């Protein structure tokens, strides 16, 4: 590590300035906050999950837990609310 410090050019020298330029060029550019966008499939998937979850919950209420998955009973409500929750959580990542 001591050899690295010896080989480093002093700040302000031509060699030091050139090394700083090369290091800056090697770093990836940061995206500005306005350039970040969600993928095109994000919003349709988000809305679809919320609608499917709503349909599952409505079916579970209308058919007393017998539909959409027979034998689960109130588990159908948990499935529906879980699907809707995933859709709503996706809204936080949408730009």
mmCIF file of C-alpha atoms in Angstrom:
data_model
loop_
_atom_site.group_PDB
_atom_site.id
_atom_site.type_symbol
_atom_site.label_atom_id
_atom_site.label_comp_id
_atom_site.label_asym_id
_atom_site.label_seq_id
_atom_site.Cartn_x
_atom_site.Cartn_y
_atom_site.Cartn_z
ATOM 1 C CA UNK A 1 0.000 0.000 0.000
ATOM 2 C CA UNK A 2 2.926 2.321 0.671
ATOM 3 C CA UNK A 3 4.109 1.869 -2.916
ATOM 4 C CA UNK A 4 0.721 3.015 -4.233
ATOM 5 C CA UNK A 5 1.021 6.227 -2.257
ATOM 6 C CA UNK A 6 4.535 6.838 -3.596
ATOM 7 C CA UNK A 7 3.397 6.363 -7.202
ATOM 8 C CA UNK A 8 0.424 8.713 -6.834
ATOM 9 C CA UNK A 9 0.864 12.093 -8.430
ATOM 10 C CA UNK A 10 0.358 15.196 -6.345
ATOM 11 C CA UNK A 11 -2.876 17.097 -6.776
ATOM 12 C CA UNK A 12 -2.632 19.905 -9.284
ATOM 13 C CA UNK A 13 0.200 18.413 -11.290
ATOM 14 C CA UNK A 14 -0.336 17.516 -14.919
ATOM 15 C CA UNK A 15 -0.080 13.821 -14.156
ATOM 16 C CA UNK A 16 -2.444 14.135 -11.193
ATOM 17 C CA UNK A 17 -5.028 16.045 -13.232
ATOM 18 C CA UNK A 18 -4.788 13.471 -16.030
ATOM 19 C CA UNK A 19 -5.316 10.620 -13.540
ATOM 20 C CA UNK A 20 -8.371 12.371 -12.121
ATOM 21 C CA UNK A 21 -9.844 12.806 -15.605
ATOM 22 C CA UNK A 22 -9.269 9.126 -16.414
ATOM 23 C CA UNK A 23 -10.831 8.047 -13.117
ATOM 24 C CA UNK A 24 -13.860 10.258 -13.722
ATOM 25 C CA UNK A 25 -14.286 8.885 -17.246
ATOM 26 C CA UNK A 26 -14.116 5.302 -15.948
ATOM 27 C CA UNK A 27 -16.928 5.855 -13.429
ATOM 28 C CA UNK A 28 -20.460 5.182 -14.675
ATOM 29 C CA UNK A 29 -22.585 8.259 -15.150
ATOM 30 C CA UNK A 30 -25.289 8.800 -12.565
ATOM 31 C CA UNK A 31 -28.776 9.095 -13.958
ATOM 32 C CA UNK A 32 -30.641 12.206 -13.033
ATOM 33 C CA UNK A 33 -33.753 11.713 -10.970
ATOM 34 C CA UNK A 34 -36.015 12.679 -13.865
ATOM 35 C CA UNK A 35 -34.470 10.054 -16.193
ATOM 36 C CA UNK A 36 -35.616 7.093 -14.087
ATOM 37 C CA UNK A 37 -38.707 5.423 -15.485
ATOM 38 C CA UNK A 38 -40.389 2.129 -14.731
ATOM 39 C CA UNK A 39 -40.445 -0.563 -17.387
ATOM 40 C CA UNK A 40 -43.428 -0.473 -19.731
ATOM 41 C CA UNK A 41 -44.904 -3.640 -18.190
ATOM 42 C CA UNK A 42 -44.860 -2.283 -14.600
ATOM 43 C CA UNK A 43 -48.116 -0.295 -14.591
ATOM 44 C CA UNK A 44 -50.238 -2.869 -16.470
ATOM 45 C CA UNK A 45 -49.037 -5.649 -14.156
ATOM 46 C CA UNK A 46 -49.688 -3.488 -11.096
ATOM 47 C CA UNK A 47 -53.270 -2.708 -12.138
ATOM 48 C CA UNK A 48 -53.895 -6.308 -13.228
ATOM 49 C CA UNK A 49 -52.810 -7.665 -9.836
ATOM 50 C CA UNK A 50 -55.082 -5.232 -8.014
ATOM 51 C CA UNK A 51 -58.061 -6.169 -10.215
ATOM 52 C CA UNK A 52 -57.435 -9.927 -9.947
ATOM 53 C CA UNK A 53 -57.150 -9.609 -6.170
ATOM 54 C CA UNK A 54 -60.415 -7.693 -6.049
ATOM 55 C CA UNK A 55 -62.155 -10.339 -8.170
ATOM 56 C CA UNK A 56 -60.876 -13.117 -5.877
ATOM 57 C CA UNK A 57 -62.110 -11.281 -2.766
ATOM 58 C CA UNK A 58 -65.539 -10.564 -4.309
ATOM 59 C CA UNK A 59 -65.923 -14.202 -5.404
ATOM 60 C CA UNK A 60 -64.933 -15.402 -1.938
ATOM 61 C CA UNK A 61 -67.577 -13.156 -0.343
ATOM 62 C CA UNK A 62 -70.331 -13.974 -2.830
ATOM 63 C CA UNK A 63 -69.825 -17.746 -2.628
ATOM 64 C CA UNK A 64 -68.952 -17.960 1.102
ATOM 65 C CA UNK A 65 -65.385 -19.056 0.429
ATOM 66 C CA UNK A 66 -66.296 -21.860 -1.979
ATOM 67 C CA UNK A 67 -64.847 -20.017 -4.976
ATOM 68 C CA UNK A 68 -62.358 -19.349 -6.620
ATOM 69 C CA UNK A 69 -60.453 -22.235 -4.948
ATOM 70 C CA UNK A 70 -62.852 -24.806 -3.460
ATOM 71 C CA UNK A 71 -61.937 -26.130 -0.039
ATOM 72 C CA UNK A 72 -59.897 -23.133 1.138
ATOM 73 C CA UNK A 73 -62.800 -21.314 2.753
ATOM 74 C CA UNK A 74 -61.598 -17.986 4.116
ATOM 75 C CA UNK A 75 -58.154 -18.726 2.707
ATOM 76 C CA UNK A 76 -59.513 -17.347 -0.554
ATOM 77 C CA UNK A 77 -59.810 -13.955 1.149
ATOM 78 C CA UNK A 78 -56.160 -14.097 2.226
ATOM 79 C CA UNK A 79 -55.112 -15.004 -1.300
ATOM 80 C CA UNK A 80 -57.130 -12.134 -2.779
ATOM 81 C CA UNK A 81 -55.862 -9.583 -0.283
ATOM 82 C CA UNK A 82 -52.311 -10.859 -0.797
ATOM 83 C CA UNK A 83 -52.543 -10.391 -4.560
ATOM 84 C CA UNK A 84 -53.965 -6.890 -4.081
ATOM 85 C CA UNK A 85 -51.228 -6.077 -1.566
ATOM 86 C CA UNK A 86 -48.546 -6.980 -4.101
ATOM 87 C CA UNK A 87 -50.201 -4.663 -6.633
ATOM 88 C CA UNK A 88 -50.415 -1.815 -4.137
ATOM 89 C CA UNK A 89 -46.794 -2.314 -3.053
ATOM 90 C CA UNK A 90 -45.778 -2.042 -6.698
ATOM 91 C CA UNK A 91 -47.177 1.509 -6.743
ATOM 92 C CA UNK A 92 -44.255 2.601 -4.557
ATOM 93 C CA UNK A 93 -41.781 1.567 -7.251
ATOM 94 C CA UNK A 94 -43.654 3.107 -10.149
ATOM 95 C CA UNK A 95 -42.107 6.222 -11.705
#
